[in-house]
Short mmCIF file of C-alpha atoms in Angstrom, two decimals:
data_model
loop_
_atom_site.label_atom_id
_atom_site.label_comp_id
_atom_site.label_asym_id
_atom_site.label_seq_id
_atom_site.Cartn_x
_atom_site.Cartn_y
_atom_site.Cartn_z
CA MET A 278 15.64 -25.25 26.21
CA ARG A 279 17.24 -24.07 22.99
CA LYS A 280 18.24 -20.43 23.14
CA VAL A 281 17.32 -18.62 19.92
CA ARG A 282 19.17 -15.41 19.20
CA ARG A 283 18.51 -12.87 16.51
CA ILE A 284 21.23 -12.69 13.86
CA VAL A 285 21.01 -8.93 13.75
CA CYS A 286 20.70 -6.75 16.79
CA VAL A 287 17.28 -5.61 17.92
CA LEU A 288 16.95 -1.91 18.45
CA MET A 289 15.68 -1.20 21.94
CA ALA A 290 14.91 2.46 21.58
CA ALA A 291 11.38 3.12 22.82
CA MET A 292 8.80 4.48 20.40
CA VAL A 293 7.30 7.81 21.34
CA VAL A 294 3.64 7.36 22.23
CA LEU A 295 1.65 10.23 20.80
CA SER A 296 -1.75 11.19 22.03
CA GLY A 297 -2.49 13.40 19.02
CA CYS A 298 -2.40 10.78 16.26
CA GLN A 299 -6.14 10.72 15.80
CA LYS A 300 -7.04 12.27 12.50
CA GLY A 301 -10.44 13.79 12.97
CA ASP A 302 -13.95 13.10 14.20
CA LYS A 303 -15.84 10.71 11.97
CA GLY A 304 -19.48 9.85 11.67
CA SER A 305 -20.80 6.33 11.74
CA GLU A 306 -20.07 5.97 8.04
CA GLY A 307 -17.66 7.37 5.48
CA ARG A 308 -14.37 9.14 5.68
CA ASP A 309 -14.01 11.99 8.15
CA ASP A 310 -15.45 15.42 7.47
CA THR A 311 -12.06 17.13 7.36
CA ARG A 312 -10.97 15.05 4.38
CA ASN A 313 -14.26 15.47 2.58
CA GLU A 314 -14.00 19.25 2.84
CA ALA A 315 -10.58 19.03 1.23
CA GLY A 316 -12.05 16.84 -1.49
CA LEU A 317 -9.31 14.25 -1.09
CA GLU A 318 -11.47 11.22 -0.62
CA GLY A 319 -15.17 11.59 -1.11
CA ASP A 320 -18.01 9.51 -2.36
CA SER A 321 -18.70 9.01 -6.05
CA ARG A 322 -19.62 12.48 -7.38
CA THR A 323 -22.29 12.72 -10.04
CA GLU A 324 -24.17 15.84 -11.10
CA THR A 325 -27.91 15.43 -11.84
CA GLU A 326 -29.44 17.03 -14.91
CA GLU A 327 -32.08 18.56 -12.66
CA GLY A 328 -29.37 20.30 -10.65
CA LYS A 329 -27.79 21.75 -13.77
CA GLU A 330 -31.08 23.14 -15.02
CA GLN A 331 -31.93 24.74 -11.69
CA SER A 332 -28.78 26.81 -11.29
CA LYS A 333 -27.25 28.98 -13.98
CA ALA A 334 -24.71 30.15 -11.41
CA TYR A 335 -23.54 26.58 -11.02
CA GLU A 336 -22.74 26.43 -14.75
CA GLU A 337 -20.60 29.55 -14.43
CA GLN A 338 -18.43 28.13 -11.67
CA SER A 339 -14.90 26.89 -12.26
CA PRO A 340 -14.38 23.10 -12.46
CA ALA A 341 -12.77 23.11 -9.03
CA GLN A 342 -15.73 25.02 -7.54
CA LYS A 343 -18.17 22.63 -9.17
CA GLU A 344 -16.35 19.68 -7.70
CA ASP A 345 -16.40 21.06 -4.17
CA GLU A 346 -20.08 21.98 -4.46
CA ALA A 347 -20.90 18.49 -5.72
CA LEU A 348 -18.99 17.00 -2.80
CA LYS A 349 -20.87 19.17 -0.32
CA ASP A 350 -24.25 18.13 -1.72
CA LYS A 351 -23.26 14.50 -2.06
CA GLY A 352 -23.02 13.92 1.67
CA ASN A 353 -26.79 13.47 2.02
CA ALA A 354 -27.29 11.59 -1.23
CA GLU A 355 -28.25 7.94 -1.08
CA GLN A 356 -25.59 5.69 -2.56
CA PRO A 357 -25.98 2.27 -4.15
CA GLU A 358 -25.45 -0.47 -1.60
CA GLU A 359 -22.20 -1.61 -3.23
CA GLN A 360 -20.67 1.86 -2.79
CA GLN A 361 -21.65 2.40 0.83
CA LYS A 362 -18.76 2.75 3.23
CA THR A 363 -17.52 -0.28 5.08
CA GLY A 364 -17.13 1.00 8.65
CA ARG A 365 -13.37 1.67 8.53
CA GLU A 366 -11.21 4.37 7.07
CA THR A 367 -8.38 3.13 4.91
CA ILE A 368 -4.98 4.82 5.20
CA THR A 369 -2.97 5.15 1.99
CA ILE A 370 0.69 4.39 2.71
CA ASP A 371 3.58 4.40 0.25
CA ILE A 372 6.82 2.45 0.71
CA SER A 373 10.13 3.90 -0.44
CA LYS A 374 13.73 2.72 -0.02
CA GLU A 375 16.95 4.11 1.41
CA TYR A 376 20.14 2.82 -0.28
CA ILE A 377 23.84 2.69 0.46
CA GLY A 378 26.36 0.70 -1.57
CA GLU A 379 29.94 0.10 -2.72
CA TRP A 380 30.74 -0.88 -6.31
CA GLU A 381 33.94 -1.61 -8.24
CA GLY A 382 34.31 -2.31 -11.94
CA GLY A 383 30.55 -2.53 -12.37
CA GLN A 384 30.23 -5.21 -9.68
CA ARG A 385 28.48 -4.72 -6.38
CA ILE A 386 30.62 -5.36 -3.31
CA ILE A 387 28.11 -4.53 -0.60
CA GLN A 388 24.67 -2.94 -0.40
CA GLY A 389 22.36 -1.83 2.38
CA THR A 390 18.65 -1.02 1.94
CA SER A 391 15.89 -0.03 4.30
CA SER A 392 12.17 0.60 3.76
CA LYS A 393 10.47 3.83 4.73
CA LEU A 394 6.72 4.35 5.18
CA HIS A 395 4.99 7.55 4.15
CA ILE A 396 1.29 8.29 4.60
CA LEU A 397 -0.15 9.88 1.46
CA ASP A 398 -3.43 10.96 3.08
CA GLU A 399 -3.51 14.26 4.90
CA GLY A 400 -4.20 14.64 8.60
CA TYR A 401 -1.90 11.93 9.97
CA GLU A 402 1.10 14.10 10.81
CA ASP A 403 1.51 12.76 14.37
CA PHE A 404 1.35 9.14 13.31
CA GLN A 405 3.72 9.91 10.44
CA ALA A 406 6.23 11.10 13.05
CA VAL A 407 5.99 7.66 14.71
CA LEU A 408 6.58 5.89 11.39
CA ASP A 409 9.49 8.23 10.64
CA GLU A 410 11.13 7.33 13.95
CA TYR A 411 10.62 3.62 13.28
CA GLY A 412 12.15 3.96 9.80
CA GLU A 413 15.12 5.96 11.09
CA MET A 414 15.94 3.25 13.65
CA ASP A 415 15.95 0.62 10.89
CA TRP A 416 18.10 2.78 8.63
CA ARG A 417 20.64 3.50 11.39
CA GLU A 418 20.94 -0.21 12.10
CA VAL A 419 21.49 -1.03 8.42
CA GLN A 420 24.20 1.65 8.15
CA GLU A 421 25.95 0.41 11.31
CA ILE A 422 26.06 -3.19 10.05
CA TYR A 423 27.12 -1.93 6.62
CA GLN A 424 30.09 0.01 8.01
CA GLU A 425 31.16 -2.93 10.21
CA SER A 426 30.99 -5.34 7.23
CA LEU A 427 32.50 -3.09 4.54
CA PRO A 428 36.21 -3.95 5.20
CA THR A 429 35.52 -7.70 5.12
CA ALA A 430 33.46 -7.39 1.93
CA GLN A 431 36.26 -5.40 0.27
CA GLU A 432 38.86 -7.98 1.31
CA MET A 433 36.73 -10.82 -0.08
CA PHE A 434 36.23 -8.96 -3.34
CA GLN A 435 39.95 -8.31 -3.76
CA ALA A 436 40.75 -11.96 -3.03
CA ASN A 437 37.98 -13.66 -5.03
CA GLY A 438 36.60 -11.03 -7.40
CA TYR A 439 33.21 -11.50 -5.80
CA ALA A 440 31.49 -10.48 -2.56
CA ASP A 441 27.96 -9.06 -3.02
CA TYR A 442 27.22 -8.56 0.67
CA ASP A 443 23.68 -7.42 1.36
CA ILE A 444 21.85 -6.03 4.42
CA SER A 445 18.19 -5.18 3.98
CA ARG A 446 15.01 -4.28 5.83
CA ASP A 447 12.04 -4.96 3.55
CA ILE A 448 8.56 -3.84 4.64
CA SER A 449 5.35 -5.34 3.23
CA LEU A 450 1.98 -3.92 4.32
CA GLU A 451 -0.69 -6.35 5.48
CA ARG A 452 -3.33 -3.85 6.61
CA ALA A 453 -3.62 -0.08 6.95
CA ASP A 454 -6.75 1.54 8.31
CA SER A 455 -8.11 3.49 11.25
CA GLN A 456 -8.10 0.35 13.41
CA ILE A 457 -4.59 -0.98 12.85
CA VAL A 458 -1.54 -0.50 10.63
CA SER A 459 0.15 -3.89 10.33
CA PHE A 460 3.20 -4.90 8.31
CA THR A 461 6.05 -7.38 8.11
CA ASN A 462 9.64 -6.16 8.20
CA THR A 463 11.91 -8.87 6.85
CA GLU A 464 15.49 -8.50 8.06
CA SER A 465 17.80 -10.31 5.68
CA SER A 466 21.55 -10.41 5.21
CA TYR A 467 24.17 -12.21 3.16
CA MET A 468 27.75 -12.02 4.45
CA GLY A 469 29.56 -14.44 2.17
CA GLY A 470 28.58 -17.73 3.82
CA ALA A 471 26.77 -20.75 2.42
CA HIS A 472 23.42 -18.99 2.65
CA GLY A 473 21.86 -15.79 3.88
CA SER A 474 19.89 -15.22 7.05
CA TYR A 475 16.27 -14.11 7.28
CA TYR A 476 14.07 -12.99 10.10
CA THR A 477 10.48 -11.75 9.77
CA LYS A 478 9.29 -9.18 12.25
CA GLY A 479 5.62 -8.38 12.66
CA VAL A 480 4.94 -4.72 13.44
CA ASN A 481 1.50 -3.49 14.49
CA PHE A 482 0.56 0.11 15.31
CA ASP A 483 -2.55 1.73 16.68
CA PRO A 484 -2.68 4.74 14.30
CA VAL A 485 -4.66 6.80 16.84
CA SER A 486 -2.28 6.57 19.81
CA GLY A 487 0.91 5.68 17.93
CA GLN A 488 1.50 2.73 20.27
CA GLN A 489 2.71 -0.64 19.07
CA LEU A 490 0.15 -3.37 19.74
CA SER A 491 0.82 -6.79 21.24
CA LEU A 492 -1.08 -9.93 20.31
CA LYS A 493 -2.80 -9.76 23.71
CA ASP A 494 -4.21 -6.37 22.72
CA VAL A 495 -6.16 -7.72 19.75
CA VAL A 496 -7.33 -11.27 20.61
CA GLU A 497 -10.24 -12.29 22.80
CA ASP A 498 -8.57 -15.21 24.61
CA TYR A 499 -4.77 -15.35 24.55
CA ASP A 500 -4.66 -18.87 26.01
CA GLN A 501 -7.02 -20.07 23.28
CA VAL A 502 -4.73 -18.60 20.62
CA TYR A 503 -1.75 -20.41 22.15
CA ALA A 504 -3.66 -23.70 22.16
CA TYR A 505 -4.77 -23.18 18.55
CA THR A 506 -1.19 -22.41 17.43
CA LYS A 507 0.24 -25.44 19.25
CA GLU A 508 -2.38 -27.79 17.77
CA TYR A 509 -1.96 -26.28 14.29
CA LEU A 510 1.80 -26.89 14.26
CA GLU A 511 1.38 -30.45 15.52
CA ARG A 512 -1.28 -31.19 12.91
CA GLU A 513 0.23 -29.54 9.83
CA PHE A 514 3.94 -30.41 10.15
CA ASP A 515 5.93 -33.57 10.79
CA SER A 516 7.65 -33.74 14.17
CA GLU A 517 11.02 -34.13 12.38
CA ALA A 518 10.70 -30.54 11.11
CA PHE A 519 11.10 -29.16 14.63
CA PHE A 520 13.79 -29.02 17.29
CA PRO A 521 13.18 -31.60 20.03
CA ASP A 522 12.34 -28.87 22.56
CA TYR A 523 10.33 -26.62 20.22
CA GLN A 524 7.19 -26.81 22.39
CA ASP A 525 9.12 -25.27 25.30
CA THR A 526 10.31 -22.51 22.97
CA LEU A 527 6.75 -21.91 21.73
CA GLN A 528 5.42 -21.65 25.28
CA ALA A 529 8.19 -19.21 26.22
CA MET A 530 7.39 -17.08 23.14
CA PHE A 531 3.78 -16.76 24.28
CA TYR A 532 4.30 -16.46 28.03
CA GLY A 533 7.93 -15.41 28.58
CA GLY A 534 10.32 -16.90 31.09
CA ASP A 535 13.40 -17.18 28.89
CA GLN A 536 15.26 -14.07 27.75
CA GLY A 537 17.02 -15.96 24.93
CA VAL A 538 13.83 -16.81 23.05
CA SER A 539 12.72 -14.76 20.06
CA PRO A 540 9.64 -12.57 20.49
CA LEU A 541 6.28 -13.60 19.10
CA GLU A 542 5.94 -12.10 15.63
CA TRP A 543 2.51 -11.50 14.10
CA THR A 544 0.51 -9.33 11.72
CA MET A 545 -3.15 -8.87 10.88
CA ASP A 546 -4.97 -8.42 7.58
CA THR A 547 -8.73 -8.03 7.01
CA GLU A 548 -9.46 -11.76 7.48
CA LYS A 549 -6.92 -13.29 9.84
CA VAL A 550 -3.97 -12.96 12.20
CA ILE A 551 -0.71 -14.41 10.87
CA LEU A 552 2.01 -15.73 13.20
CA TYR A 553 5.58 -15.99 11.86
CA PHE A 554 8.26 -18.40 13.09
CA SER A 555 11.47 -17.74 11.18
CA GLN A 556 14.24 -20.24 10.45
CA TYR A 557 16.09 -21.50 13.54
CA VAL A 558 13.24 -20.43 15.84
CA LEU A 559 11.29 -23.72 16.06
CA GLY A 560 13.34 -25.85 13.71
CA PRO A 561 16.60 -26.06 11.70
CA TYR A 562 17.33 -23.98 8.62
CA SER A 563 16.37 -26.86 6.33
CA SER A 564 12.80 -26.80 7.69
CA GLY A 565 12.33 -23.21 6.61
CA ALA A 566 9.93 -20.81 8.28
CA PHE A 567 6.61 -21.77 9.81
CA ILE A 568 3.45 -19.68 9.41
CA VAL A 569 0.23 -20.10 11.36
CA GLU A 570 -2.93 -18.38 10.10
CA LEU A 571 -5.49 -17.60 12.79
CA PRO A 572 -8.94 -16.76 11.36
CA PHE A 573 -11.03 -14.13 13.10
CA ALA A 574 -13.46 -16.92 14.01
CA ALA A 575 -12.31 -20.51 14.61
CA GLU A 576 -13.80 -23.57 16.22
CA GLY A 577 -17.10 -21.79 16.68
CA GLN A 578 -15.59 -18.90 18.65
CA GLN A 579 -14.55 -15.36 17.85
CA MET A 580 -10.78 -15.19 18.16
CA VAL A 581 -10.21 -11.46 17.60
CA LYS A 582 -11.70 -8.51 19.46
CA GLU A 583 -14.67 -6.91 17.74
CA GLU A 584 -12.97 -3.55 17.12
CA TYR A 585 -10.31 -5.19 14.95
CA ILE A 586 -12.69 -7.07 12.69
CA ALA A 587 -12.67 -5.18 9.40
CA GLN A 588 -16.04 -4.70 7.76
CA THR A 589 -14.98 -4.90 4.12
CA GLY A 590 -17.02 -5.31 0.97
CA GLY A 591 -15.45 -8.67 0.11
CA SER A 592 -11.82 -9.75 -0.19
CA VAL A 593 -8.68 -9.25 -2.24
CA ARG A 594 -6.07 -12.00 -2.39
CA MET A 595 -2.68 -12.04 -4.06
CA LEU A 596 -2.25 -14.96 -6.48
CA TRP A 597 0.97 -16.85 -7.14
CA GLU A 598 1.90 -18.55 -10.38
CA TRP A 599 1.09 -22.30 -10.53
CA GLU A 600 -0.48 -22.22 -7.07
CA GLU A 601 -4.08 -23.49 -6.97
CA LEU A 602 -6.53 -21.45 -4.92
CA SER A 603 -9.91 -22.86 -3.93
CA VAL A 604 -12.52 -20.13 -4.44
CA ASP A 605 -15.97 -20.29 -2.85
CA ILE A 606 -18.48 -18.79 -5.29
CA GLY A 607 -21.61 -19.47 -3.28
CA THR A 608 -23.00 -22.88 -4.13
CA GLU A 609 -19.71 -24.44 -5.17
CA LYS A 610 -15.94 -24.16 -5.03
CA ARG A 611 -13.64 -23.94 -8.01
CA GLU A 612 -9.88 -24.10 -8.36
CA LEU A 613 -8.15 -21.02 -9.74
CA SER A 614 -4.57 -20.93 -11.05
CA TYR A 615 -2.48 -19.24 -13.70
CA ALA A 616 0.82 -19.52 -15.56
CA ILE A 617 2.87 -16.90 -17.41
CA GLN A 618 4.85 -17.36 -20.62
CA THR A 619 7.27 -14.52 -21.41
CA ASP A 620 8.43 -13.49 -24.89
CA GLU A 621 11.42 -11.19 -24.54
CA MET A 622 11.57 -10.42 -28.26
CA SER A 623 8.06 -8.92 -28.35
CA PHE A 624 8.19 -7.81 -24.69
CA THR A 625 4.90 -9.58 -23.93
CA SER A 626 3.59 -11.88 -21.20
CA THR A 627 0.92 -14.44 -22.06
CA ILE A 628 -1.27 -15.46 -19.14
CA SER A 629 -2.97 -18.86 -19.11
CA LEU A 630 -5.80 -18.57 -16.61
CA LYS A 631 -7.48 -21.78 -15.42
CA TRP A 632 -10.88 -21.59 -13.74
CA GLY A 633 -12.31 -24.97 -12.75
CA GLN A 634 -12.16 -27.13 -15.87
CA GLN A 635 -12.02 -24.17 -18.28
CA SER A 636 -9.18 -21.85 -19.24
CA THR A 637 -8.36 -18.81 -21.34
CA GLN A 638 -5.20 -17.13 -22.65
CA LEU A 639 -4.31 -13.52 -23.32
CA GLU A 640 -1.15 -11.85 -24.58
CA MET A 641 -0.41 -8.83 -22.40
CA TYR A 642 2.13 -6.14 -23.22
CA GLY A 643 5.06 -5.76 -20.85
CA ALA A 644 6.65 -7.76 -18.05
CA PHE A 645 4.18 -9.51 -15.77
CA GLU A 646 4.22 -8.17 -12.22
CA GLN A 647 1.43 -9.66 -10.08
CA ALA A 648 -2.12 -11.05 -10.11
CA TYR A 649 -4.95 -10.56 -7.61
CA LEU A 650 -8.35 -12.11 -6.98
CA PHE A 651 -11.01 -9.47 -6.27
CA GLN A 652 -14.17 -11.00 -4.80
CA LYS A 653 -17.24 -9.02 -3.75
CA ALA A 654 -19.33 -9.87 -0.71
CA ASP A 655 -21.97 -11.50 -2.96
CA GLY A 656 -19.37 -13.95 -4.33
CA ARG A 657 -18.75 -12.38 -7.75
CA ALA A 658 -15.07 -12.55 -8.65
CA TRP A 659 -12.49 -11.12 -11.06
CA VAL A 660 -8.75 -11.51 -11.61
CA TYR A 661 -6.63 -8.36 -11.98
CA ALA A 662 -3.28 -9.07 -13.71
CA GLU A 663 -0.72 -6.26 -13.83
CA CYS A 664 2.13 -5.81 -16.31
CA MET A 665 4.88 -3.20 -16.50
CA GLY A 666 5.61 -1.74 -19.93
CA ASP A 667 7.89 0.98 -21.25
CA ASN A 668 9.06 3.73 -18.87
CA ASP A 669 7.66 1.73 -15.94
CA TRP A 670 4.09 2.44 -17.08
CA ARG A 671 1.71 -0.28 -15.97
CA THR A 672 -1.50 -1.82 -17.29
CA VAL A 673 -4.04 -3.90 -15.38
CA TYR A 674 -5.87 -6.63 -17.35
CA VAL A 675 -9.22 -7.72 -15.88
CA PHE A 676 -10.75 -11.21 -16.23
CA ASP A 677 -14.36 -12.09 -15.37
CA LEU A 678 -14.78 -15.34 -13.38
CA ASN A 679 -18.56 -15.16 -13.11
CA GLN A 680 -19.28 -17.75 -15.76
CA ASP A 681 -17.96 -21.18 -16.63
CA THR A 682 -15.08 -19.86 -18.73
CA PRO A 683 -12.87 -16.94 -17.63
CA VAL A 684 -13.47 -13.98 -19.96
CA PHE A 685 -11.26 -10.96 -20.63
CA ALA A 686 -13.25 -7.93 -19.42
CA GLY A 687 -10.94 -5.03 -20.29
CA GLU A 688 -7.78 -3.16 -19.33
CA THR A 689 -6.86 0.05 -17.54
CA THR A 690 -3.70 2.08 -17.06
CA ASP A 691 -4.76 2.88 -13.48
CA TYR A 692 -2.56 0.46 -11.57
CA ILE A 693 -1.81 -1.14 -8.19
CA GLY A 694 1.99 -1.22 -8.15
CA GLU A 695 3.50 -2.44 -4.88
CA HIS A 696 0.72 -0.89 -2.82
CA LEU A 697 -1.77 -2.57 -0.50
CA VAL A 698 -5.23 -3.54 -1.78
CA ASP A 699 -7.61 -5.39 0.54
CA ASP A 700 -11.19 -4.25 -0.13
CA PRO A 701 -12.98 -4.47 -3.51
CA GLU A 702 -15.29 -1.63 -2.45
CA ASP A 703 -12.51 0.80 -1.53
CA PHE A 704 -8.99 0.50 -2.89
CA VAL A 705 -6.40 2.86 -4.32
CA LEU A 706 -5.09 2.86 -7.89
CA TYR A 707 -2.29 5.05 -9.22
CA SER A 708 -2.07 6.94 -12.51
CA HIS A 709 0.57 8.81 -14.50
CA MET A 710 -0.60 12.33 -15.29
CA GLU A 711 0.66 15.57 -16.71
CA ALA A 712 -0.63 18.92 -15.49
CA LEU A 713 2.08 21.45 -14.58
CA GLY A 714 4.55 18.57 -14.64
CA THR A 715 4.66 14.79 -14.84
CA TYR A 716 3.87 12.89 -11.66
CA MET A 717 1.79 10.15 -10.14
CA GLY A 718 -1.56 10.56 -8.50
CA PHE A 719 -4.05 8.24 -6.87
CA ARG A 720 -7.80 7.93 -6.43
CA HIS A 721 -10.09 5.56 -4.56
CA TYR A 722 -12.01 2.98 -6.59
CA HIS A 723 -14.43 0.10 -6.25
CA VAL A 724 -15.04 -2.89 -8.52
CA GLY A 725 -18.01 -2.08 -10.75
CA ASP A 726 -20.59 -4.55 -12.05
CA SER A 727 -18.49 -5.08 -15.19
CA GLY A 728 -15.47 -5.94 -13.05
CA MET A 729 -13.60 -2.82 -14.13
CA PRO A 730 -12.46 -0.36 -11.45
CA GLU A 731 -14.78 2.65 -11.07
CA ALA A 732 -13.53 5.84 -9.40
CA LEU A 733 -15.04 7.00 -6.12
CA ASP A 734 -13.24 10.35 -6.44
CA GLU A 735 -13.15 12.78 -9.35
CA THR A 736 -9.79 14.27 -8.43
CA TYR A 737 -6.39 12.69 -7.92
CA THR A 738 -4.19 13.24 -4.90
CA ILE A 739 -0.75 14.03 -6.26
CA VAL A 740 2.08 11.83 -4.98
CA ASN A 741 5.08 14.02 -4.32
CA TYR A 742 7.96 11.59 -3.79
CA ASP A 743 10.14 14.31 -2.34
CA ARG A 744 7.57 15.06 0.32
CA GLY A 745 9.15 14.85 3.74
CA TRP A 746 12.68 14.76 2.32
CA GLY A 747 12.84 18.21 0.75
CA GLU A 748 9.49 19.22 -0.69
CA TYR A 749 9.25 19.62 -4.45
CA ALA A 750 7.75 22.98 -5.43
CA ILE A 751 7.31 25.13 -8.52
CA THR A 752 7.90 28.89 -8.31
CA SER A 753 5.91 31.53 -10.17
CA LYS A 754 7.78 33.82 -12.57
CA ILE A 755 4.91 36.30 -12.85
CA GLU A 756 1.82 37.38 -10.94
CA LEU A 757 -0.80 34.64 -11.17
CA PRO A 758 -4.58 34.64 -10.57
CA VAL A 759 -5.74 31.88 -8.21
CA LEU A 760 -8.92 30.78 -6.44
CA MET A 761 -8.03 30.93 -2.75
CA HIS A 762 -9.75 28.39 -0.51
CA GLY A 763 -11.82 29.72 2.35
CA GLU A 764 -14.24 28.16 4.82
CA GLY A 765 -15.98 25.05 3.53
CA THR A 766 -16.30 25.26 -0.27
CA GLU A 767 -15.97 29.04 -0.45
CA LYS A 768 -13.25 30.31 -2.81
CA THR A 769 -12.20 33.84 -3.68
CA GLN A 770 -10.24 35.33 -6.55
CA GLU A 771 -6.76 36.54 -5.60
CA THR A 772 -3.52 37.44 -7.38
CA LEU A 773 -0.25 36.06 -5.98
CA PRO A 774 3.08 37.73 -6.71
CA ALA A 775 6.02 36.39 -8.68
CA GLY A 776 8.33 34.27 -6.54
CA THR A 777 5.47 32.43 -4.80
CA LYS A 778 6.21 28.76 -4.13
CA PHE A 779 3.45 26.28 -4.95
CA TYR A 780 3.30 22.66 -3.72
CA LEU A 781 1.15 20.40 -5.90
CA ARG A 782 -1.61 18.62 -4.00
CA ARG A 783 -4.63 17.64 -6.14
CA THR A 784 -5.77 17.73 -9.75
CA ASP A 785 -8.40 16.45 -12.15
CA SER A 786 -5.51 16.08 -14.63
CA GLY A 787 -6.85 18.70 -16.99
CA THR A 788 -8.70 21.77 -15.74
CA PHE A 789 -7.12 22.69 -12.41
CA VAL A 790 -4.34 21.93 -9.95
CA GLU A 791 -4.86 22.51 -6.24
CA MET A 792 -1.77 23.98 -4.62
CA GLU A 793 -0.51 24.49 -1.08
CA LEU A 794 1.40 27.65 -0.20
CA GLU A 795 4.29 27.89 2.25
CA ASP A 796 1.94 29.27 4.92
CA GLY A 797 -0.38 26.27 4.57
CA ARG A 798 -3.16 27.98 2.65
CA ARG A 799 -4.69 26.25 -0.37
CA CYS A 800 -5.61 27.62 -3.78
CA ASP A 801 -6.63 26.40 -7.24
CA ILE A 802 -4.82 27.33 -10.44
CA LEU A 803 -7.15 26.99 -13.44
CA LEU A 804 -5.65 25.49 -16.60
CA GLU A 805 -6.51 26.13 -20.23
CA GLU A 806 -5.70 23.39 -22.75
CA ASP A 807 -2.85 24.26 -25.12
CA GLY A 808 -1.95 21.03 -26.90
CA TYR A 809 0.40 18.91 -24.81
CA PHE A 810 0.93 21.71 -22.28
CA SER A 811 -1.41 24.26 -20.68
CA LYS A 812 -1.96 27.97 -20.38
CA ILE A 813 -2.82 29.99 -17.29
CA ASN A 814 -4.86 33.10 -17.94
CA GLY A 815 -3.77 32.90 -21.58
CA ILE A 816 -0.04 32.60 -20.77
CA LYS A 817 1.98 29.46 -21.52
CA GLU A 818 2.80 27.49 -18.39
CA GLU A 819 6.56 27.56 -18.95
CA GLU A 820 6.34 31.35 -18.89
CA CYS A 821 4.47 31.16 -15.58
CA PHE A 822 6.67 28.80 -13.56
CA ASP A 823 10.23 27.75 -12.82
CA GLY A 824 10.76 24.12 -11.81
CA LEU A 825 8.25 22.35 -14.08
CA ARG A 826 9.36 18.73 -14.48
CA TYR A 827 8.14 16.66 -17.40
CA ALA A 828 9.15 13.09 -18.19
CA GLY A 829 10.60 12.29 -21.60
#
């Protein structure tokens, strides 16, 4: 049997299993009560005219108080069917990078990068500790390989004027919710040879316990999955693509018995389990990697345990240029594809979108980034195409596929970026905003009847990129009036002294910013419009705070 060894060392440090990762008690529907009290992720909040007329006191409340009161009352309100919750709680996770590198004369000699996961929702502190430990192990490994390779890279650069060594760990999220957090971690390296090396790891966590999950933990019949995988490889690929003894290797990957065989790598999204077989595992480098997609139900049987089947409101699929995707729209299937033409002089990207036998074109400003197919449970479908413009600002262009010819439906500056989207009834979009500084924030959305994203939250959760690595705060120069949070939606007026540190948490990007104090208490600072900037209690914001950061 061929012995397959990993090109980079596998860290064997055990992950700490935490019993306190569970976030909070949840009802049968919706996000948990703790988060709704904080107003981070609630249902769509609308105020009825009847409610306004009935309560003069309501009209006299601050915007932040109105929002919390609306959220409290909304819990019992009946929602449209398309906005009802889908039986799982999504977890918003951001991916950042750690870098180390050596340059000379403007040329890169060697670089090391490693991904780091950070949960943007509150209440997952224990699970965040697990992800931090995982990320630190990756980063230590990258730095060790970097230091070992640095002398050789420098020698090659001095001899040839070129080296460009690279060691990276690149994470891509496949699924993140209360049932499972699943992602690939691609370990790649280039050390000056004919080609680089690549290995895809599948990493799967139970966010409640913090334990890593095995494939046996999530499937109904492990033997059936092995048989399906074996038959799939035999059916979809020529025998010449594999090593002669690949079937022995495959069996050992599923059942053990040979310490030299690579582990079974897999991830899960909302529709399927994906098995990854990297280069050199089942076949030579020239054959590339093999991927097997295992649907939740196959051959008339349920393949995955019930608790891992995500009840979503449809599907979201990433689209690739020139690749044709067969889309089921109820009574028929149509082929969907697109192509991009870039004009560097005008800094535009023209998309040619083909839908069945019809097509449409649109000139979009900026560099094209990615396209997605959003399809609701009833079959209605839209394409979201994202471009990056000046200062990394992004725009999403929406196309309606619910007629013979694709039609441009509109655009929005709320954007996806590199973040995970997998449910048209509950997904996160990011926005640039300016209220006591320039920063990013996110809200939850669903695809409305027009195809455009409609917010499920009125307020944005502020993304503080320094969070966890030296928290970014602003410090008051003078005494400031605030609305201090109490039990439930109760808030009381209080004055905080000069020198108080405030950590930005939430905002409606105009009338208030919710802050966290060093002792963990929360308060609202009410804003008064003053042109581009704001005033607080009649005083200009720059006279109120040190540390305000505004972009260009």
